Amino acid sequence: MRVITGLQPSGDLHIGNYFGSIKQMLNMQEENQMYLFIANYHAMTSSFDGEKLRQNSLKAAAAFLSLGIDPQKSVFWLQSDVKEVMELYWILSQFTPMGLLERAHSYKDKIAKGLNANHGLFSYPVLMAADILLFNAQVVPVGKDQIQHVEIARDIALKVNNEWGEIFTLPQAKVNDEVAVVPGTDGAKMSKSYQNTIDIFNTPKNIKKQISSIITDSTALEDPKDWQNCNVFKIAKLFLNKEEQEALKSRYKKGSEGYGHFKMYLNEVIGEYFAPAKDKYEKLLANPSKIEEILEYGAKNAKKQARETMEKIYAKIGL
C-alpha cells in the first residue's frame, strides 16, 4: 500500500506533530510503500524569510531521521526538489470549483486566528491535493482537522478521472482516533500557529517553560483533581501505557498534589521518551552534508513516480 504524508518545516517539531502524524509514519513504513516529504512550499503561507526556511527545512529533515524515518524504507525528500508538484498544482486548479475551497474549515480557522488572507492560504488544499495525487497515494495519515483536505483531493481526482480516464488513485484519510488531535498548552489543538506547543528538540529549559504554561484550573492542592478535563493528563497519557495511566489517575483522585507536581512528572516523561532522538538529532545537525545527501537520494526516487504521473497528464492536456 502506498502512503504519503508531509510536515511543514515551520520551526521545531512538537509532540502534536509526533503523535498526530510521525508516529503513524514510523509504524506504517515497516509494511507499506512510504512517501514522506518536508513541505517547504506549504510553509511559505506563514513565512517569507528564505534563510529561516532553509534552516528549518534542514532541522526538520534531521528531526524526521532522528525520530526513526528510514530513508532505505521510505522515500524521503524536500518538497521543492520535485518541481512537478507545482505544475500539477496549476493543472488541478482548473478542476477545482471555488465553492469547494470556500468551504474549507482550515482556511476559516487560520484567518480567525489572525493569519493573512491570501491566495496561497486559500488554495492550500489544491497544493496538498497535488502532493497526494502526484504519487497516486492510497492512504494519507492525517489529524482530524486535515480530513477535509484529503476529501478535497478525492473530489478533484474524481473530476480529473471523469474528464481523462483513470489518471489518479482516490486517496483515503487515515486517522488514529485516540491521538488525532493533540491538545496544546491552552487546551486547543497543538499548533505553531497558536503558540501552544511543547517542542521535541528545544532546550530542556524552554521545554520545561512550555510545560509550566499548560493551563489548569484553580483546584486547591489538597483536593482531588479532575484528570478527565486536565490538559496535563491529556498530554501525559500519550506517553503512558494503561497501567501508568491508571497510576496517574490515582494521584489525581487522591489529592495532596498540585498541578505543578503533575507538570514536573510530565517534563520527566517527555525528556526520557525523546532522549535517544535528541542525541541523534544533534549529531545530524553537526553534519548537514549527510542530511542533504539523504534528501537528494529521496528526491531522485520521488521524481521517477512524479514523471510517470505527469507523462499521462501531458498526453491528455497537450503539453
PDB file of N, CA and C in Angstrom, residues 219-300:
ATOM      1  N   THR A 219      -8.146  24.338  41.392  1.00  0.00           N
ATOM      2  CA  THR A 219      -8.402  23.415  42.495  1.00  0.00           C
ATOM      3  C   THR A 219      -7.273  23.487  43.526  1.00  0.00           C
ATOM      4  N   ALA A 220      -7.641  23.522  44.792  1.00  0.00           N
ATOM      5  CA  ALA A 220      -6.644  23.610  45.872  1.00  0.00           C
ATOM      6  C   ALA A 220      -5.756  22.376  45.891  1.00  0.00           C
ATOM      7  N   LEU A 221      -4.521  22.547  46.374  1.00  0.00           N
ATOM      8  CA  LEU A 221      -3.529  21.471  46.368  1.00  0.00           C
ATOM      9  C   LEU A 221      -4.045  20.217  47.063  1.00  0.00           C
ATOM     10  N   GLU A 222      -4.712  20.369  48.203  1.00  0.00           N
ATOM     11  CA  GLU A 222      -5.120  19.193  48.995  1.00  0.00           C
ATOM     12  C   GLU A 222      -6.336  18.471  48.417  1.00  0.00           C
ATOM     13  N   ASP A 223      -7.057  19.088  47.491  1.00  0.00           N
ATOM     14  CA  ASP A 223      -8.282  18.497  46.955  1.00  0.00           C
ATOM     15  C   ASP A 223      -8.004  17.570  45.767  1.00  0.00           C
ATOM     16  N   PRO A 224      -8.905  16.569  45.531  1.00  0.00           N
ATOM     17  CA  PRO A 224      -8.787  15.718  44.338  1.00  0.00           C
ATOM     18  C   PRO A 224      -8.876  16.571  43.070  1.00  0.00           C
ATOM     19  N   LYS A 225      -8.217  16.121  42.016  1.00  0.00           N
ATOM     20  CA  LYS A 225      -8.184  16.863  40.753  1.00  0.00           C
ATOM     21  C   LYS A 225      -8.986  16.130  39.681  1.00  0.00           C
ATOM     22  N   ASP A 226      -9.516  16.892  38.745  1.00  0.00           N
ATOM     23  CA  ASP A 226     -10.303  16.340  37.633  1.00  0.00           C
ATOM     24  C   ASP A 226      -9.363  15.941  36.495  1.00  0.00           C
ATOM     25  N   TRP A 227      -8.931  14.685  36.483  1.00  0.00           N
ATOM     26  CA  TRP A 227      -7.986  14.232  35.462  1.00  0.00           C
ATOM     27  C   TRP A 227      -8.604  14.214  34.073  1.00  0.00           C
ATOM     28  N   GLN A 228      -9.907  13.994  33.992  1.00  0.00           N
ATOM     29  CA  GLN A 228     -10.569  13.856  32.690  1.00  0.00           C
ATOM     30  C   GLN A 228     -10.502  15.136  31.856  1.00  0.00           C
ATOM     31  N   ASN A 229     -10.524  16.268  32.522  1.00  0.00           N
ATOM     32  CA  ASN A 229     -10.519  17.550  31.809  1.00  0.00           C
ATOM     33  C   ASN A 229      -9.215  18.311  31.972  1.00  0.00           C
ATOM     34  N   CYS A 230      -8.196  17.631  32.473  1.00  0.00           N
ATOM     35  CA  CYS A 230      -6.911  18.285  32.722  1.00  0.00           C
ATOM     36  C   CYS A 230      -6.006  18.183  31.494  1.00  0.00           C
ATOM     37  N   ASN A 231      -5.515  19.299  31.012  1.00  0.00           N
ATOM     38  CA  ASN A 231      -4.640  19.307  29.839  1.00  0.00           C
ATOM     39  C   ASN A 231      -3.328  18.578  30.101  1.00  0.00           C
ATOM     40  N   VAL A 232      -2.836  18.648  31.335  1.00  0.00           N
ATOM     41  CA  VAL A 232      -1.597  17.951  31.684  1.00  0.00           C
ATOM     42  C   VAL A 232      -1.788  16.447  31.514  1.00  0.00           C
ATOM     43  N   PHE A 233      -2.897  15.928  32.035  1.00  0.00           N
ATOM     44  CA  PHE A 233      -3.165  14.494  31.928  1.00  0.00           C
ATOM     45  C   PHE A 233      -3.371  14.084  30.464  1.00  0.00           C
ATOM     46  N   LYS A 234      -4.100  14.889  29.711  1.00  0.00           N
ATOM     47  CA  LYS A 234      -4.380  14.558  28.312  1.00  0.00           C
ATOM     48  C   LYS A 234      -3.092  14.411  27.499  1.00  0.00           C
ATOM     49  N   ILE A 235      -2.110  15.244  27.828  1.00  0.00           N
ATOM     50  CA  ILE A 235      -0.823  15.154  27.137  1.00  0.00           C
ATOM     51  C   ILE A 235      -0.011  13.980  27.673  1.00  0.00           C
ATOM     52  N   ALA A 236       0.017  13.825  29.001  1.00  0.00           N
ATOM     53  CA  ALA A 236       0.825  12.770  29.613  1.00  0.00           C
ATOM     54  C   ALA A 236       0.394  11.384  29.158  1.00  0.00           C
ATOM     55  N   LYS A 237      -0.900  11.161  28.996  1.00  0.00           N
ATOM     56  CA  LYS A 237      -1.379   9.814  28.673  1.00  0.00           C
ATOM     57  C   LYS A 237      -0.894   9.332  27.306  1.00  0.00           C
ATOM     58  N   LEU A 238      -0.483  10.254  26.436  1.00  0.00           N
ATOM     59  CA  LEU A 238       0.056   9.870  25.139  1.00  0.00           C
ATOM     60  C   LEU A 238       1.336   9.061  25.280  1.00  0.00           C
ATOM     61  N   PHE A 239       2.056   9.282  26.367  1.00  0.00           N
ATOM     62  CA  PHE A 239       3.340   8.628  26.595  1.00  0.00           C
ATOM     63  C   PHE A 239       3.237   7.388  27.490  1.00  0.00           C
ATOM     64  N   LEU A 240       2.063   7.165  28.082  1.00  0.00           N
ATOM     65  CA  LEU A 240       1.922   6.159  29.130  1.00  0.00           C
ATOM     66  C   LEU A 240       1.133   4.947  28.661  1.00  0.00           C
ATOM     67  N   ASN A 241       1.500   3.764  29.188  1.00  0.00           N
ATOM     68  CA  ASN A 241       0.687   2.582  28.955  1.00  0.00           C
ATOM     69  C   ASN A 241      -0.511   2.610  29.900  1.00  0.00           C
ATOM     70  N   LYS A 242      -1.388   1.641  29.803  1.00  0.00           N
ATOM     71  CA  LYS A 242      -2.623   1.655  30.590  1.00  0.00           C
ATOM     72  C   LYS A 242      -2.344   1.633  32.090  1.00  0.00           C
ATOM     73  N   GLU A 243      -1.384   0.836  32.498  1.00  0.00           N
ATOM     74  CA  GLU A 243      -1.049   0.748  33.925  1.00  0.00           C
ATOM     75  C   GLU A 243      -0.530   2.080  34.448  1.00  0.00           C
ATOM     76  N   GLU A 244       0.311   2.727  33.671  1.00  0.00           N
ATOM     77  CA  GLU A 244       0.860   4.028  34.081  1.00  0.00           C
ATOM     78  C   GLU A 244      -0.229   5.102  34.102  1.00  0.00           C
ATOM     79  N   GLN A 245      -1.156   5.030  33.161  1.00  0.00           N
ATOM     80  CA  GLN A 245      -2.271   5.976  33.150  1.00  0.00           C
ATOM     81  C   GLN A 245      -3.131   5.816  34.407  1.00  0.00           C
ATOM     82  N   GLU A 246      -3.395   4.572  34.791  1.00  0.00           N
ATOM     83  CA  GLU A 246      -4.216   4.330  35.979  1.00  0.00           C
ATOM     84  C   GLU A 246      -3.518   4.840  37.239  1.00  0.00           C
ATOM     85  N   ALA A 247      -2.194   4.682  37.277  1.00  0.00           N
ATOM     86  CA  ALA A 247      -1.432   5.164  38.433  1.00  0.00           C
ATOM     87  C   ALA A 247      -1.511   6.686  38.527  1.00  0.00           C
ATOM     88  N   LEU A 248      -1.453   7.354  37.366  1.00  0.00           N
ATOM     89  CA  LEU A 248      -1.543   8.817  37.357  1.00  0.00           C
ATOM     90  C   LEU A 248      -2.947   9.274  37.741  1.00  0.00           C
ATOM     91  N   LYS A 249      -3.963   8.564  37.288  1.00  0.00           N
ATOM     92  CA  LYS A 249      -5.341   8.892  37.664  1.00  0.00           C
ATOM     93  C   LYS A 249      -5.505   8.823  39.184  1.00  0.00           C
ATOM     94  N   SER A 250      -4.897   7.806  39.787  1.00  0.00           N
ATOM     95  CA  SER A 250      -4.997   7.637  41.240  1.00  0.00           C
ATOM     96  C   SER A 250      -4.394   8.826  41.977  1.00  0.00           C
ATOM     97  N   ARG A 251      -3.300   9.343  41.452  1.00  0.00           N
ATOM     98  CA  ARG A 251      -2.678  10.521  42.068  1.00  0.00           C
ATOM     99  C   ARG A 251      -3.607  11.730  41.984  1.00  0.00           C
ATOM    100  N   TYR A 252      -4.296  11.873  40.859  1.00  0.00           N
ATOM    101  CA  TYR A 252      -5.248  12.973  40.697  1.00  0.00           C
ATOM    102  C   TYR A 252      -6.396  12.834  41.705  1.00  0.00           C
ATOM    103  N   LYS A 253      -6.932  11.634  41.825  1.00  0.00           N
ATOM    104  CA  LYS A 253      -8.097  11.397  42.685  1.00  0.00           C
ATOM    105  C   LYS A 253      -7.761  11.543  44.173  1.00  0.00           C
ATOM    106  N   LYS A 254      -6.542  11.199  44.500  1.00  0.00           N
ATOM    107  CA  LYS A 254      -6.122  11.216  45.901  1.00  0.00           C
ATOM    108  C   LYS A 254      -6.017  12.624  46.467  1.00  0.00           C
ATOM    109  N   GLY A 255      -5.621  13.578  45.649  1.00  0.00           N
ATOM    110  CA  GLY A 255      -5.360  14.910  46.162  1.00  0.00           C
ATOM    111  C   GLY A 255      -3.982  14.975  46.797  1.00  0.00           C
ATOM    112  N   SER A 256      -3.693  16.045  47.472  1.00  0.00           N
ATOM    113  CA  SER A 256      -2.414  16.303  48.167  1.00  0.00           C
ATOM    114  C   SER A 256      -1.282  16.675  47.216  1.00  0.00           C
ATOM    115  N   GLU A 257      -1.543  16.659  45.918  1.00  0.00           N
ATOM    116  CA  GLU A 257      -0.554  17.113  44.937  1.00  0.00           C
ATOM    117  C   GLU A 257      -1.183  18.214  44.082  1.00  0.00           C
ATOM    118  N   GLY A 258      -0.393  19.245  43.785  1.00  0.00           N
ATOM    119  CA  GLY A 258      -0.868  20.314  42.929  1.00  0.00           C
ATOM    120  C   GLY A 258      -0.543  20.033  41.473  1.00  0.00           C
ATOM    121  N   TYR A 259      -1.058  20.880  40.584  1.00  0.00           N
ATOM    122  CA  TYR A 259      -0.791  20.693  39.157  1.00  0.00           C
ATOM    123  C   TYR A 259       0.688  20.871  38.842  1.00  0.00           C
ATOM    124  N   GLY A 260       1.388  21.599  39.670  1.00  0.00           N
ATOM    125  CA  GLY A 260       2.826  21.755  39.482  1.00  0.00           C
ATOM    126  C   GLY A 260       3.559  20.424  39.571  1.00  0.00           C
ATOM    127  N   HIS A 261       3.092  19.550  40.463  1.00  0.00           N
ATOM    128  CA  HIS A 261       3.694  18.218  40.587  1.00  0.00           C
ATOM    129  C   HIS A 261       3.475  17.403  39.312  1.00  0.00           C
ATOM    130  N   PHE A 262       2.274  17.506  38.757  1.00  0.00           N
ATOM    131  CA  PHE A 262       1.956  16.750  37.554  1.00  0.00           C
ATOM    132  C   PHE A 262       2.720  17.295  36.339  1.00  0.00           C
ATOM    133  N   LYS A 263       2.951  18.584  36.346  1.00  0.00           N
ATOM    134  CA  LYS A 263       3.743  19.171  35.263  1.00  0.00           C
ATOM    135  C   LYS A 263       5.199  18.720  35.355  1.00  0.00           C
ATOM    136  N   MET A 264       5.717  18.621  36.573  1.00  0.00           N
ATOM    137  CA  MET A 264       7.079  18.119  36.757  1.00  0.00           C
ATOM    138  C   MET A 264       7.186  16.675  36.264  1.00  0.00           C
ATOM    139  N   TYR A 265       6.176  15.879  36.583  1.00  0.00           N
ATOM    140  CA  TYR A 265       6.146  14.488  36.136  1.00  0.00           C
ATOM    141  C   TYR A 265       6.117  14.420  34.605  1.00  0.00           C
ATOM    142  N   LEU A 266       5.280  15.249  33.994  1.00  0.00           N
ATOM    143  CA  LEU A 266       5.189  15.284  32.533  1.00  0.00           C
ATOM    144  C   LEU A 266       6.528  15.658  31.909  1.00  0.00           C
ATOM    145  N   ASN A 267       7.210  16.607  32.494  1.00  0.00           N
ATOM    146  CA  ASN A 267       8.526  17.024  31.988  1.00  0.00           C
ATOM    147  C   ASN A 267       9.514  15.857  32.007  1.00  0.00           C
ATOM    148  N   GLU A 268       9.482  15.071  33.076  1.00  0.00           N
ATOM    149  CA  GLU A 268      10.365  13.910  33.182  1.00  0.00           C
ATOM    150  C   GLU A 268      10.019  12.853  32.138  1.00  0.00           C
ATOM    151  N   VAL A 269       8.734  12.614  31.937  1.00  0.00           N
ATOM    152  CA  VAL A 269       8.279  11.595  30.979  1.00  0.00           C
ATOM    153  C   VAL A 269       8.689  11.959  29.557  1.00  0.00           C
ATOM    154  N   ILE A 270       8.469  13.217  29.197  1.00  0.00           N
ATOM    155  CA  ILE A 270       8.803  13.675  27.848  1.00  0.00           C
ATOM    156  C   ILE A 270      10.311  13.630  27.630  1.00  0.00           C
ATOM    157  N   GLY A 271      11.070  14.076  28.616  1.00  0.00           N
ATOM    158  CA  GLY A 271      12.530  14.080  28.494  1.00  0.00           C
ATOM    159  C   GLY A 271      13.088  12.689  28.276  1.00  0.00           C
ATOM    160  N   GLU A 272      12.592  11.732  29.035  1.00  0.00           N
ATOM    161  CA  GLU A 272      13.074  10.349  28.920  1.00  0.00           C
ATOM    162  C   GLU A 272      12.678   9.738  27.579  1.00  0.00           C
ATOM    163  N   TYR A 273      11.470  10.020  27.142  1.00  0.00           N
ATOM    164  CA  TYR A 273      10.945   9.423  25.906  1.00  0.00           C
ATOM    165  C   TYR A 273      11.762   9.837  24.683  1.00  0.00           C
ATOM    166  N   PHE A 274      12.130  11.106  24.614  1.00  0.00           N
ATOM    167  CA  PHE A 274      12.796  11.622  23.417  1.00  0.00           C
ATOM    168  C   PHE A 274      14.318  11.726  23.543  1.00  0.00           C
ATOM    169  N   ALA A 275      14.888  11.262  24.643  1.00  0.00           N
ATOM    170  CA  ALA A 275      16.333  11.381  24.847  1.00  0.00           C
ATOM    171  C   ALA A 275      17.161  10.757  23.721  1.00  0.00           C
ATOM    172  N   PRO A 276      16.877   9.533  23.264  1.00  0.00           N
ATOM    173  CA  PRO A 276      17.679   8.941  22.177  1.00  0.00           C
ATOM    174  C   PRO A 276      17.589   9.743  20.875  1.00  0.00           C
ATOM    175  N   ALA A 277      16.382  10.235  20.556  1.00  0.00           N
ATOM    176  CA  ALA A 277      16.193  11.010  19.334  1.00  0.00           C
ATOM    177  C   ALA A 277      16.965  12.323  19.396  1.00  0.00           C
ATOM    178  N   LYS A 278      17.006  12.949  20.561  1.00  0.00           N
ATOM    179  CA  LYS A 278      17.727  14.215  20.707  1.00  0.00           C
ATOM    180  C   LYS A 278      19.223  14.038  20.467  1.00  0.00           C
ATOM    181  N   ASP A 279      19.758  12.945  20.931  1.00  0.00           N
ATOM    182  CA  ASP A 279      21.181  12.672  20.740  1.00  0.00           C
ATOM    183  C   ASP A 279      21.491  12.519  19.246  1.00  0.00           C
ATOM    184  N   LYS A 280      20.674  11.770  18.542  1.00  0.00           N
ATOM    185  CA  LYS A 280      20.879  11.568  17.104  1.00  0.00           C
ATOM    186  C   LYS A 280      20.688  12.875  16.334  1.00  0.00           C
ATOM    187  N   TYR A 281      19.727  13.676  16.772  1.00  0.00           N
ATOM    188  CA  TYR A 281      19.419  14.967  16.132  1.00  0.00           C
ATOM    189  C   TYR A 281      20.629  15.895  16.162  1.00  0.00           C
ATOM    190  N   GLU A 282      21.264  15.996  17.306  1.00  0.00           N
ATOM    191  CA  GLU A 282      22.436  16.869  17.444  1.00  0.00           C
ATOM    192  C   GLU A 282      23.576  16.400  16.543  1.00  0.00           C
ATOM    193  N   LYS A 283      23.756  15.100  16.434  1.00  0.00           N
ATOM    194  CA  LYS A 283      24.817  14.565  15.587  1.00  0.00           C
ATOM    195  C   LYS A 283      24.545  14.848  14.110  1.00  0.00           C
ATOM    196  N   LEU A 284      23.296  14.751  13.690  1.00  0.00           N
ATOM    197  CA  LEU A 284      22.953  15.021  12.292  1.00  0.00           C
ATOM    198  C   LEU A 284      23.131  16.500  11.951  1.00  0.00           C
ATOM    199  N   LEU A 285      22.702  17.379  12.834  1.00  0.00           N
ATOM    200  CA  LEU A 285      22.847  18.810  12.573  1.00  0.00           C
ATOM    201  C   LEU A 285      24.316  19.219  12.488  1.00  0.00           C
ATOM    202  N   ALA A 286      25.168  18.471  13.149  1.00  0.00           N
ATOM    203  CA  ALA A 286      26.610  18.746  13.079  1.00  0.00           C
ATOM    204  C   ALA A 286      27.205  18.270  11.750  1.00  0.00           C
ATOM    205  N   ASN A 287      26.416  17.548  10.951  1.00  0.00           N
ATOM    206  CA  ASN A 287      26.878  17.033   9.665  1.00  0.00           C
ATOM    207  C   ASN A 287      25.810  17.278   8.593  1.00  0.00           C
ATOM    208  N   PRO A 288      25.552  18.559   8.238  1.00  0.00           N
ATOM    209  CA  PRO A 288      24.464  18.885   7.304  1.00  0.00           C
ATOM    210  C   PRO A 288      24.617  18.264   5.924  1.00  0.00           C
ATOM    211  N   SER A 289      25.840  18.025   5.473  1.00  0.00           N
ATOM    212  CA  SER A 289      26.035  17.418   4.155  1.00  0.00           C
ATOM    213  C   SER A 289      25.419  16.019   4.097  1.00  0.00           C
ATOM    214  N   LYS A 290      25.416  15.318   5.222  1.00  0.00           N
ATOM    215  CA  LYS A 290      24.797  13.996   5.288  1.00  0.00           C
ATOM    216  C   LYS A 290      23.293  14.104   5.100  1.00  0.00           C
ATOM    217  N   ILE A 291      22.691  15.117   5.715  1.00  0.00           N
ATOM    218  CA  ILE A 291      21.243  15.337   5.573  1.00  0.00           C
ATOM    219  C   ILE A 291      20.910  15.641   4.121  1.00  0.00           C
ATOM    220  N   GLU A 292      21.689  16.514   3.501  1.00  0.00           N
ATOM    221  CA  GLU A 292      21.449  16.885   2.106  1.00  0.00           C
ATOM    222  C   GLU A 292      21.584  15.685   1.172  1.00  0.00           C
ATOM    223  N   GLU A 293      22.539  14.837   1.455  1.00  0.00           N
ATOM    224  CA  GLU A 293      22.744  13.628   0.648  1.00  0.00           C
ATOM    225  C   GLU A 293      21.520  12.711   0.719  1.00  0.00           C
ATOM    226  N   ILE A 294      20.972  12.566   1.906  1.00  0.00           N
ATOM    227  CA  ILE A 294      19.786  11.722   2.099  1.00  0.00           C
ATOM    228  C   ILE A 294      18.583  12.302   1.350  1.00  0.00           C
ATOM    229  N   LEU A 295      18.404  13.620   1.436  1.00  0.00           N
ATOM    230  CA  LEU A 295      17.277  14.267   0.757  1.00  0.00           C
ATOM    231  C   LEU A 295      17.403  14.176  -0.762  1.00  0.00           C
ATOM    232  N   GLU A 296      18.607  14.310  -1.277  1.00  0.00           N
ATOM    233  CA  GLU A 296      18.829  14.199  -2.720  1.00  0.00           C
ATOM    234  C   GLU A 296      18.507  12.792  -3.220  1.00  0.00           C
ATOM    235  N   TYR A 297      18.896  11.816  -2.448  1.00  0.00           N
ATOM    236  CA  TYR A 297      18.601  10.425  -2.791  1.00  0.00           C
ATOM    237  C   TYR A 297      17.081  10.205  -2.852  1.00  0.00           C
ATOM    238  N   GLY A 298      16.379  10.740  -1.869  1.00  0.00           N
ATOM    239  CA  GLY A 298      14.929  10.593  -1.842  1.00  0.00           C
ATOM    240  C   GLY A 298      14.250  11.323  -2.983  1.00  0.00           C
ATOM    241  N   ALA A 299      14.751  12.522  -3.322  1.00  0.00           N
ATOM    242  CA  ALA A 299      14.154  13.306  -4.401  1.00  0.00           C
ATOM    243  C   ALA A 299      14.266  12.585  -5.747  1.00  0.00           C
ATOM    244  N   LYS A 300      15.379  11.908  -5.983  1.00  0.00           N
ATOM    245  CA  LYS A 300      15.556  11.155  -7.234  1.00  0.00           C
ATOM    246  C   LYS A 300      14.503  10.062  -7.355  1.00  0.00           C
TER     247      LYS A 300
END
